[in-house]
Amino acid sequence: MTLNYIFNYSYVSNENESYFTYDMYDSSIISRFVMDISGQIKQFTWSNTTERWNLFWSQPKELCDVYGICGTFGNCNQDTLTCECLPGFVRRSPTDQNFQVPTGGCGKNITNLECVPINRLKDSTDGCTRNKSLQCRSKDFFLPIAASNFPDNSQSQNFNSMEDCKSACESTCSCNGYAYTDSGCMLWDGNLLNVKQKLNVSAGNLYLKQQSEISSSAPTSSPIPITEVRKRRAIIWKIIIPVFTLVAIIMGAFGYIYLFKRDKANKKGKLKELQSVLADLLKSKATYNNTSNTNMLDDVKSEEETQELQIFNLTCLATATNNFCLKNKLGEGGFGPVYKGILQNAHEIAVKRLSKNSGQGIEEFKNEVVLISKLQHRNLVKLLGCCVEGKENMLVYEFMPNKSLDAFLFDPRRKAQLNWEKRFNIIGGIARGLLYLHRDSRLRVIHRDLKVGNILLDEDMTPKISDFGMARRFSGNQTIANTSRVVGTFGYMSREYIMGGTFSEKSDVFSFGVLILEIVSGKKNNSFYDPEQPLNLLLHTWCRYHNLYGHMEDD
């Protein structure tokens, strides 16, 4: 196809995703697609030389191939680009000098065919109907018309001769024509659409049913230029589009008001529920001391060292962050922006503010408050408190001066600070935090969004797992769960979780494995590293491992 010379196609398919993209092969070419009023979709390219748009491609290719371009029983001449009625037909309305399309078309210029009554034709969608029932009689004849292509909606019949095909149409009063070709017999029961004629191009003869009084020389309506048809269509669309737009705006406004009120009521209910949860947390210590494993006592803070969950007011946090100044912004995640703040006692904090456009909401906010307030470990980020005031929902954490791990790992300059000893210690710290969540905490928690951006580093480069908005709590002997809402980050999610929504401790272990690869290699998993195959870091590593050790095992 010609399009291959201006478009560059690419197709990517792996275990995580499959997608198709295309762009201009030459970025200097300017192209646009237009759905024309004629019914064609057209592609134009801009010529700097002539300073005009040139038609590059259209579909249908020829104007006469547009469905119903000349209406019912209309004949489209591709050479002259005119519409005219088939012999024996006149314009739908004698006073319609513009050959109204698509509501126009042609009707018989004789009121009815003389034959016995038969079922009345259904009204056509473009307004062409018969005034009286068709009546079949033997005097009717068929007028041959050379056509470059036959009308749509034909019915194929298995007849061995042209006479049998003709007899079948004669015996059916609703049959308006037939054709017999090498492919067999074709009958047209009802309106004829898209009869087309073109010089030196013929698909065969179309035999149109006529009354005996009609001859091949019978006058027909004068040809109408297709440009006039298109002008009439443009007028119709100029009326339809504003009316449709107005109706859509009114319906959209009512729908928005309804959804807004419903959403507001849901949020109010969730806020009341959240305030109730916070009230319960404030009645007691917000943390639990876990002594289920004596080997973890050094990592788990004692109850005397923990603080109660604090409720901050909006004024306090606005002052601490200099009214959420952009200079104090540390970054932004799925929950919303994170700001650095300094309290009146000079204590540094990190304030995570729920964004109105966030994919997370009140449920995730409540989930994070409840979980982190009951979890205490040196490798988990510490929640100091929260703020629920008006439309504002904020979480207050201990401040991490070294931000997140990806700020070091993928920075060309700062990555040099991560020597092998520090990388090993970071991996060990993440492993201890994950073990605490899965086995040594009173609350068994599956994080579900473990990634390099959710590993924070304190002043001593101690790793701390953060962002528990998507985490889920397991109870009792539960080892596996399923969800219809798959959340997380592609590249870190296991196959069973992506495909079926099944998650367990193994889901976090899979993410941890990807983390180890990124920490050791210093490369992002969602990038490609094989020049011959589009493999991400995980698949690239697996192939290298298989090529190196797979052959050794075979030997």
CSV table of N, CA and C in Angstrom, one decimal, residues 231-373:
chain,number,residue,atom,x,y,z
A,231,LYS,N,-24.2,19.6,-1.0
A,231,LYS,CA,-24.6,20.8,-0.4
A,231,LYS,C,-25.8,20.6,0.4
A,232,ARG,N,-26.8,19.8,-0.2
A,232,ARG,CA,-28.0,19.5,0.6
A,232,ARG,C,-27.7,18.8,1.8
A,233,ARG,N,-26.8,17.8,1.8
A,233,ARG,CA,-26.5,17.0,3.0
A,233,ARG,C,-25.8,17.9,4.0
A,234,ALA,N,-25.0,18.9,3.5
A,234,ALA,CA,-24.3,19.8,4.5
A,234,ALA,C,-25.4,20.6,5.2
A,235,ILE,N,-26.4,21.1,4.5
A,235,ILE,CA,-27.5,21.8,5.2
A,235,ILE,C,-28.2,21.0,6.2
A,236,ILE,N,-28.5,19.7,5.9
A,236,ILE,CA,-29.1,18.8,6.8
A,236,ILE,C,-28.3,18.6,8.1
A,237,TRP,N,-27.0,18.4,7.9
A,237,TRP,CA,-26.1,18.2,9.0
A,237,TRP,C,-25.9,19.5,9.9
A,238,LYS,N,-26.0,20.6,9.2
A,238,LYS,CA,-25.9,21.9,10.0
A,238,LYS,C,-27.1,22.1,10.9
A,239,ILE,N,-28.2,21.4,10.6
A,239,ILE,CA,-29.4,21.5,11.4
A,239,ILE,C,-29.3,20.4,12.5
A,240,ILE,N,-28.9,19.2,12.1
A,240,ILE,CA,-28.9,18.0,13.0
A,240,ILE,C,-27.8,18.2,14.1
A,241,ILE,N,-26.6,18.6,13.7
A,241,ILE,CA,-25.5,18.7,14.7
A,241,ILE,C,-25.8,19.6,15.8
A,242,PRO,N,-26.3,20.9,15.6
A,242,PRO,CA,-26.6,21.8,16.7
A,242,PRO,C,-27.7,21.2,17.6
A,243,VAL,N,-28.7,20.6,17.0
A,243,VAL,CA,-29.8,20.1,17.8
A,243,VAL,C,-29.3,18.9,18.7
A,244,PHE,N,-28.5,18.0,18.1
A,244,PHE,CA,-27.9,16.9,18.8
A,244,PHE,C,-27.0,17.4,19.9
A,245,THR,N,-26.2,18.4,19.6
A,245,THR,CA,-25.3,18.9,20.6
A,245,THR,C,-26.0,19.5,21.8
A,246,LEU,N,-27.1,20.3,21.5
A,246,LEU,CA,-27.9,20.9,22.6
A,246,LEU,C,-28.5,19.8,23.5
A,247,VAL,N,-29.1,18.7,22.8
A,247,VAL,CA,-29.7,17.6,23.6
A,247,VAL,C,-28.6,17.0,24.5
A,248,ALA,N,-27.4,16.7,23.9
A,248,ALA,CA,-26.3,16.1,24.6
A,248,ALA,C,-25.9,16.9,25.8
A,249,ILE,N,-25.8,18.3,25.6
A,249,ILE,CA,-25.4,19.1,26.7
A,249,ILE,C,-26.4,19.1,27.8
A,250,ILE,N,-27.7,19.1,27.5
A,250,ILE,CA,-28.7,19.1,28.5
A,250,ILE,C,-28.6,17.8,29.3
A,251,MET,N,-28.6,16.7,28.5
A,251,MET,CA,-28.5,15.4,29.2
A,251,MET,C,-27.2,15.2,30.0
A,252,GLY,N,-26.1,15.7,29.5
A,252,GLY,CA,-24.8,15.7,30.2
A,252,GLY,C,-24.9,16.5,31.5
A,253,ALA,N,-25.6,17.7,31.4
A,253,ALA,CA,-25.7,18.5,32.6
A,253,ALA,C,-26.5,17.8,33.7
A,254,PHE,N,-27.6,17.2,33.3
A,254,PHE,CA,-28.4,16.5,34.3
A,254,PHE,C,-27.6,15.3,34.9
A,255,GLY,N,-26.9,14.6,34.0
A,255,GLY,CA,-26.1,13.4,34.4
A,255,GLY,C,-25.0,13.8,35.4
A,256,TYR,N,-24.4,15.0,35.1
A,256,TYR,CA,-23.3,15.5,35.9
A,256,TYR,C,-23.8,15.8,37.3
A,257,ILE,N,-25.0,16.5,37.3
A,257,ILE,CA,-25.5,16.9,38.6
A,257,ILE,C,-25.9,15.7,39.5
A,258,TYR,N,-26.5,14.7,38.8
A,258,TYR,CA,-26.8,13.5,39.5
A,258,TYR,C,-25.6,12.8,40.1
A,259,LEU,N,-24.6,12.6,39.2
A,259,LEU,CA,-23.3,11.9,39.7
A,259,LEU,C,-22.6,12.7,40.7
A,260,PHE,N,-22.6,14.1,40.6
A,260,PHE,CA,-22.0,14.9,41.6
A,260,PHE,C,-22.6,14.8,42.9
A,261,LYS,N,-23.9,14.8,43.0
A,261,LYS,CA,-24.6,14.6,44.2
A,261,LYS,C,-24.4,13.3,44.8
A,262,ARG,N,-24.4,12.2,44.0
A,262,ARG,CA,-24.2,10.9,44.5
A,262,ARG,C,-22.8,10.7,45.0
A,263,ASP,N,-21.8,11.3,44.3
A,263,ASP,CA,-20.4,11.2,44.7
A,263,ASP,C,-20.2,11.9,46.0
A,264,LYS,N,-20.9,13.1,46.1
A,264,LYS,CA,-20.7,13.9,47.3
A,264,LYS,C,-21.3,13.2,48.5
A,265,ALA,N,-22.5,12.5,48.3
A,265,ALA,CA,-23.1,11.7,49.4
A,265,ALA,C,-22.2,10.6,49.8
A,266,ASN,N,-21.6,9.9,48.8
A,266,ASN,CA,-20.7,8.8,49.1
A,266,ASN,C,-19.4,9.2,49.9
A,267,LYS,N,-18.9,10.4,49.4
A,267,LYS,CA,-17.7,10.9,50.1
A,267,LYS,C,-18.0,11.3,51.6
A,268,LYS,N,-19.2,11.9,51.8
A,268,LYS,CA,-19.6,12.3,53.1
A,268,LYS,C,-19.7,11.1,54.0
A,269,GLY,N,-20.3,10.0,53.5
A,269,GLY,CA,-20.4,8.8,54.2
A,269,GLY,C,-19.0,8.2,54.6
A,270,LYS,N,-18.1,8.2,53.6
A,270,LYS,CA,-16.8,7.6,53.8
A,270,LYS,C,-16.0,8.5,54.8
A,271,LEU,N,-16.2,9.8,54.7
A,271,LEU,CA,-15.5,10.7,55.7
A,271,LEU,C,-16.0,10.4,57.1
A,272,LYS,N,-17.3,10.2,57.3
A,272,LYS,CA,-17.8,9.9,58.6
A,272,LYS,C,-17.2,8.6,59.1
A,273,GLU,N,-17.1,7.6,58.2
A,273,GLU,CA,-16.5,6.4,58.6
A,273,GLU,C,-15.1,6.5,58.9
A,274,LEU,N,-14.3,7.3,58.2
A,274,LEU,CA,-12.9,7.6,58.4
A,274,LEU,C,-12.7,8.3,59.8
A,275,GLN,N,-13.6,9.3,60.1
A,275,GLN,CA,-13.5,10.0,61.3
A,275,GLN,C,-13.8,9.0,62.5
A,276,SER,N,-14.7,8.1,62.3
A,276,SER,CA,-15.0,7.1,63.3
A,276,SER,C,-13.8,6.2,63.6
A,277,VAL,N,-13.1,5.8,62.5
A,277,VAL,CA,-11.9,5.0,62.6
A,277,VAL,C,-10.8,5.7,63.3
A,278,LEU,N,-10.6,7.0,63.0
A,278,LEU,CA,-9.6,7.8,63.7
A,278,LEU,C,-9.9,8.0,65.1
A,279,ALA,N,-11.2,8.1,65.5
A,279,ALA,CA,-11.5,8.3,66.9
A,279,ALA,C,-11.2,7.0,67.7
A,280,ASP,N,-11.4,5.9,67.1
A,280,ASP,CA,-11.0,4.6,67.7
A,280,ASP,C,-9.5,4.5,67.9
A,281,LEU,N,-8.8,4.9,66.9
A,281,LEU,CA,-7.3,4.9,67.0
A,281,LEU,C,-6.8,5.8,68.1
A,282,LEU,N,-7.4,6.9,68.3
A,282,LEU,CA,-6.9,7.9,69.3
A,282,LEU,C,-7.2,7.4,70.7
A,283,LYS,N,-8.1,6.5,70.9
A,283,LYS,CA,-8.4,6.0,72.2
A,283,LYS,C,-7.3,5.2,72.8
A,284,SER,N,-6.5,4.6,72.0
A,284,SER,CA,-5.4,3.8,72.4
A,284,SER,C,-4.2,4.1,71.6
A,285,LYS,N,-3.1,3.4,72.0
A,285,LYS,CA,-1.9,3.6,71.2
A,285,LYS,C,-2.1,3.1,69.8
A,286,ALA,N,-1.5,3.8,68.8
A,286,ALA,CA,-1.7,3.5,67.4
A,286,ALA,C,-0.8,2.4,66.9
A,287,THR,N,-0.1,1.8,67.8
A,287,THR,CA,0.9,0.7,67.4
A,287,THR,C,0.7,-0.5,68.3
A,288,TYR,N,1.2,-1.6,67.8
A,288,TYR,CA,1.3,-2.8,68.5
A,288,TYR,C,2.7,-3.3,68.7
A,289,ASN,N,3.0,-3.8,69.8
A,289,ASN,CA,4.3,-4.4,70.0
A,289,ASN,C,4.2,-5.9,69.7
A,290,ASN,N,5.1,-6.3,68.8
A,290,ASN,CA,5.0,-7.7,68.3
A,290,ASN,C,6.2,-8.5,68.9
A,291,THR,N,6.0,-9.5,69.6
A,291,THR,CA,7.1,-10.3,70.1
A,291,THR,C,7.0,-11.8,69.7
A,292,SER,N,6.4,-12.0,68.5
A,292,SER,CA,6.2,-13.3,68.0
A,292,SER,C,7.5,-13.9,67.6
A,293,ASN,N,8.6,-13.1,67.4
A,293,ASN,CA,9.8,-13.7,66.9
A,293,ASN,C,10.9,-12.9,67.6
A,294,THR,N,11.6,-13.5,68.5
A,294,THR,CA,12.7,-12.8,69.3
A,294,THR,C,13.8,-12.3,68.4
A,295,ASN,N,14.0,-12.9,67.3
A,295,ASN,CA,15.1,-12.4,66.4
A,295,ASN,C,14.7,-11.0,65.8
A,296,MET,N,13.4,-10.6,65.9
A,296,MET,CA,13.0,-9.4,65.3
A,296,MET,C,12.9,-8.3,66.3
A,297,LEU,N,13.2,-8.5,67.6
A,297,LEU,CA,13.1,-7.5,68.6
A,297,LEU,C,13.9,-6.3,68.4
A,298,ASP,N,15.0,-6.4,67.8
A,298,ASP,CA,15.9,-5.3,67.5
A,298,ASP,C,15.3,-4.4,66.5
A,299,ASP,N,14.5,-5.0,65.6
A,299,ASP,CA,13.9,-4.2,64.5
A,299,ASP,C,12.6,-3.6,64.9
A,300,VAL,N,11.8,-4.2,65.8
A,300,VAL,CA,10.5,-3.7,66.2
A,300,VAL,C,10.6,-2.8,67.4
A,301,LYS,N,10.1,-1.6,67.2
A,301,LYS,CA,10.2,-0.6,68.3
A,301,LYS,C,9.3,-1.0,69.5
A,302,SER,N,9.8,-0.7,70.7
A,302,SER,CA,9.0,-1.1,71.8
A,302,SER,C,7.8,-0.1,72.0
A,303,GLU,N,6.8,-0.5,72.8
A,303,GLU,CA,5.7,0.4,72.9
A,303,GLU,C,6.0,1.7,73.6
A,304,GLU,N,7.0,1.7,74.5
A,304,GLU,CA,7.4,3.0,75.1
A,304,GLU,C,8.0,4.0,74.1
A,305,GLU,N,8.6,3.4,73.0
A,305,GLU,CA,9.3,4.3,72.0
A,305,GLU,C,8.3,4.9,71.0
A,306,THR,N,7.1,4.2,70.9
A,306,THR,CA,6.1,4.7,69.9
A,306,THR,C,5.3,5.9,70.4
A,307,GLN,N,4.7,6.6,69.5
A,307,GLN,CA,3.9,7.7,69.8
A,307,GLN,C,2.5,7.5,69.4
A,308,GLU,N,1.6,8.2,70.0
A,308,GLU,CA,0.2,8.1,69.6
A,308,GLU,C,0.0,8.8,68.3
A,309,LEU,N,-1.0,8.3,67.5
A,309,LEU,CA,-1.3,8.9,66.2
A,309,LEU,C,-1.8,10.3,66.4
A,310,GLN,N,-1.2,11.3,65.8
A,310,GLN,CA,-1.6,12.7,66.0
A,310,GLN,C,-2.6,13.1,64.9
A,311,ILE,N,-3.5,14.0,65.3
A,311,ILE,CA,-4.4,14.6,64.4
A,311,ILE,C,-4.0,16.1,64.2
A,312,PHE,N,-3.5,16.4,63.0
A,312,PHE,CA,-3.0,17.8,62.7
A,312,PHE,C,-4.2,18.6,62.1
A,313,ASN,N,-4.2,19.9,62.4
A,313,ASN,CA,-5.2,20.7,61.7
A,313,ASN,C,-4.6,21.3,60.5
A,314,LEU,N,-5.4,21.8,59.6
A,314,LEU,CA,-5.0,22.3,58.3
A,314,LEU,C,-4.1,23.5,58.4
A,315,THR,N,-4.4,24.4,59.4
A,315,THR,CA,-3.6,25.6,59.5
A,315,THR,C,-2.1,25.2,59.9
A,316,CYS,N,-2.0,24.2,60.8
A,316,CYS,CA,-0.6,23.8,61.2
A,316,CYS,C,0.2,23.3,60.0
A,317,LEU,N,-0.4,22.4,59.2
A,317,LEU,CA,0.3,21.9,58.1
A,317,LEU,C,0.6,22.9,57.0
A,318,ALA,N,-0.4,23.8,56.8
A,318,ALA,CA,-0.2,24.9,55.8
A,318,ALA,C,1.0,25.8,56.2
A,319,THR,N,1.1,26.0,57.5
A,319,THR,CA,2.2,26.9,58.0
A,319,THR,C,3.5,26.1,57.9
A,320,ALA,N,3.5,24.8,58.2
A,320,ALA,CA,4.7,24.0,58.1
A,320,ALA,C,5.3,23.9,56.7
A,321,THR,N,4.4,23.8,55.7
A,321,THR,CA,4.8,23.7,54.3
A,321,THR,C,4.9,25.0,53.6
A,322,ASN,N,4.8,26.1,54.3
A,322,ASN,CA,4.7,27.4,53.6
A,322,ASN,C,3.6,27.5,52.6
A,323,ASN,N,2.4,27.1,53.1
A,323,ASN,CA,1.2,27.0,52.3
A,323,ASN,C,1.4,26.1,51.1
A,324,PHE,N,2.0,25.0,51.3
A,324,PHE,CA,2.2,24.0,50.2
A,324,PHE,C,2.9,24.6,49.0
A,325,CYS,N,4.0,25.3,49.3
A,325,CYS,CA,4.8,26.0,48.3
A,325,CYS,C,5.4,24.9,47.4
A,326,LEU,N,5.6,25.3,46.1
A,326,LEU,CA,6.2,24.4,45.1
A,326,LEU,C,7.6,24.1,45.5
A,327,LYS,N,8.3,25.0,46.1
A,327,LYS,CA,9.7,24.8,46.5
A,327,LYS,C,9.8,23.7,47.5
A,328,ASN,N,8.8,23.5,48.3
A,328,ASN,CA,8.8,22.4,49.3
A,328,ASN,C,8.3,21.1,48.8
A,329,LYS,N,7.9,21.0,47.5
A,329,LYS,CA,7.4,19.8,47.0
A,329,LYS,C,8.5,18.8,46.7
A,330,LEU,N,8.4,17.6,47.3
A,330,LEU,CA,9.4,16.5,47.2
A,330,LEU,C,9.1,15.6,46.0
A,331,GLY,N,7.9,15.5,45.6
A,331,GLY,CA,7.6,14.6,44.5
A,331,GLY,C,6.1,14.4,44.5
A,332,GLU,N,5.7,13.4,43.6
A,332,GLU,CA,4.3,13.1,43.5
A,332,GLU,C,4.1,11.7,43.1
A,333,GLY,N,3.1,11.0,43.7
A,333,GLY,CA,2.8,9.6,43.4
A,333,GLY,C,1.3,9.5,43.1
A,334,GLY,N,0.9,8.2,43.2
A,334,GLY,CA,-0.5,7.9,42.9
A,334,GLY,C,-1.5,8.6,43.8
A,335,PHE,N,-1.1,8.8,45.1
A,335,PHE,CA,-1.9,9.4,46.1
A,335,PHE,C,-2.0,10.9,45.9
A,336,GLY,N,-0.9,11.5,45.5
A,336,GLY,CA,-0.9,13.0,45.3
A,336,GLY,C,0.5,13.5,45.6
A,337,PRO,N,0.6,14.8,45.7
A,337,PRO,CA,1.9,15.5,45.9
A,337,PRO,C,2.4,15.3,47.4
A,338,VAL,N,3.7,15.3,47.5
A,338,VAL,CA,4.3,15.2,48.9
A,338,VAL,C,5.2,16.4,49.1
A,339,TYR,N,5.0,17.1,50.3
A,339,TYR,CA,5.7,18.3,50.6
A,339,TYR,C,6.5,18.1,51.9
A,340,LYS,N,7.6,18.8,51.9
A,340,LYS,CA,8.4,18.9,53.1
A,340,LYS,C,7.9,20.0,54.0
A,341,GLY,N,7.8,19.7,55.3
A,341,GLY,CA,7.4,20.7,56.3
A,341,GLY,C,8.2,20.7,57.5
A,342,ILE,N,8.2,21.9,58.2
A,342,ILE,CA,8.9,22.0,59.5
A,342,ILE,C,7.9,22.5,60.5
A,343,LEU,N,7.7,21.7,61.6
A,343,LEU,CA,6.8,22.1,62.6
A,343,LEU,C,7.4,23.2,63.5
A,344,GLN,N,6.7,23.7,64.4
A,344,GLN,CA,7.1,24.8,65.3
A,344,GLN,C,8.3,24.3,66.2
A,345,ASN,N,8.3,23.0,66.5
A,345,ASN,CA,9.4,22.5,67.3
A,345,ASN,C,10.6,22.1,66.5
A,346,ALA,N,10.7,22.6,65.2
A,346,ALA,CA,11.8,22.4,64.3
A,346,ALA,C,11.9,20.9,63.8
A,347,HIS,N,10.9,20.1,64.1
A,347,HIS,CA,10.8,18.7,63.6
A,347,HIS,C,10.4,18.7,62.1
A,348,GLU,N,11.2,18.0,61.3
A,348,GLU,CA,10.9,17.9,59.9
A,348,GLU,C,9.9,16.8,59.6
A,349,ILE,N,9.0,17.1,58.7
A,349,ILE,CA,8.0,16.1,58.4
A,349,ILE,C,7.8,16.0,56.9
A,350,ALA,N,7.1,15.0,56.4
A,350,ALA,CA,6.7,14.9,55.0
A,350,ALA,C,5.2,14.8,55.0
A,351,VAL,N,4.6,15.7,54.2
A,351,VAL,CA,3.1,15.7,54.2
A,351,VAL,C,2.6,15.2,52.8
A,352,LYS,N,1.9,14.1,52.8
A,352,LYS,CA,1.3,13.6,51.6
A,352,LYS,C,-0.2,14.0,51.5
A,353,ARG,N,-0.4,14.8,50.4
A,353,ARG,CA,-1.7,15.4,50.3
A,353,ARG,C,-2.5,14.7,49.2
A,354,LEU,N,-3.7,14.3,49.5
A,354,LEU,CA,-4.6,13.6,48.6
A,354,LEU,C,-5.0,14.6,47.5
A,355,SER,N,-4.7,14.2,46.2
A,355,SER,CA,-5.1,15.1,45.1
A,355,SER,C,-6.5,14.8,44.7
A,356,LYS,N,-7.2,15.8,44.2
A,356,LYS,CA,-8.6,15.7,43.7
A,356,LYS,C,-8.6,14.8,42.5
A,357,ASN,N,-7.5,14.8,41.7
A,357,ASN,CA,-7.4,13.9,40.5
A,357,ASN,C,-6.7,12.6,40.7
A,358,SER,N,-6.5,12.3,42.0
A,358,SER,CA,-5.8,11.0,42.3
A,358,SER,C,-6.7,9.8,41.9
A,359,GLY,N,-6.0,8.7,41.5
A,359,GLY,CA,-6.6,7.5,41.3
A,359,GLY,C,-7.0,6.8,42.6
A,360,GLN,N,-6.4,7.2,43.7
A,360,GLN,CA,-6.7,6.7,45.0
A,360,GLN,C,-7.8,7.6,45.6
A,361,GLY,N,-8.4,7.2,46.7
A,361,GLY,CA,-9.4,8.0,47.3
A,361,GLY,C,-9.5,7.7,48.8
A,362,ILE,N,-10.7,8.0,49.4
A,362,ILE,CA,-10.9,7.9,50.8
A,362,ILE,C,-10.6,6.5,51.3
A,363,GLU,N,-11.0,5.4,50.5
A,363,GLU,CA,-10.8,4.0,51.0
A,363,GLU,C,-9.3,3.8,51.1
A,364,GLU,N,-8.4,4.2,50.2
A,364,GLU,CA,-7.0,4.0,50.2
A,364,GLU,C,-6.4,4.8,51.4
A,365,PHE,N,-6.9,6.0,51.6
A,365,PHE,CA,-6.5,6.9,52.7
A,365,PHE,C,-6.7,6.2,54.0
A,366,LYS,N,-7.9,5.7,54.2
A,366,LYS,CA,-8.3,5.0,55.4
A,366,LYS,C,-7.4,3.7,55.6
A,367,ASN,N,-7.2,3.0,54.5
A,367,ASN,CA,-6.4,1.8,54.5
A,367,ASN,C,-5.0,2.0,55.0
A,368,GLU,N,-4.4,3.1,54.5
A,368,GLU,CA,-3.0,3.4,54.9
A,368,GLU,C,-3.0,3.9,56.3
A,369,VAL,N,-3.9,4.7,56.8
A,369,VAL,CA,-3.9,5.1,58.2
A,369,VAL,C,-4.0,3.9,59.1
A,370,VAL,N,-5.0,3.0,58.9
A,370,VAL,CA,-5.2,1.9,59.7
A,370,VAL,C,-4.0,1.0,59.8
A,371,LEU,N,-3.4,0.7,58.6
A,371,LEU,CA,-2.3,-0.3,58.5
A,371,LEU,C,-1.0,0.2,59.1
A,372,ILE,N,-0.6,1.4,58.6
A,372,ILE,CA,0.7,1.9,59.1
A,372,ILE,C,0.7,2.3,60.6
A,373,SER,N,-0.5,2.7,61.1
A,373,SER,CA,-0.5,3.1,62.5
A,373,SER,C,-0.4,1.9,63.4
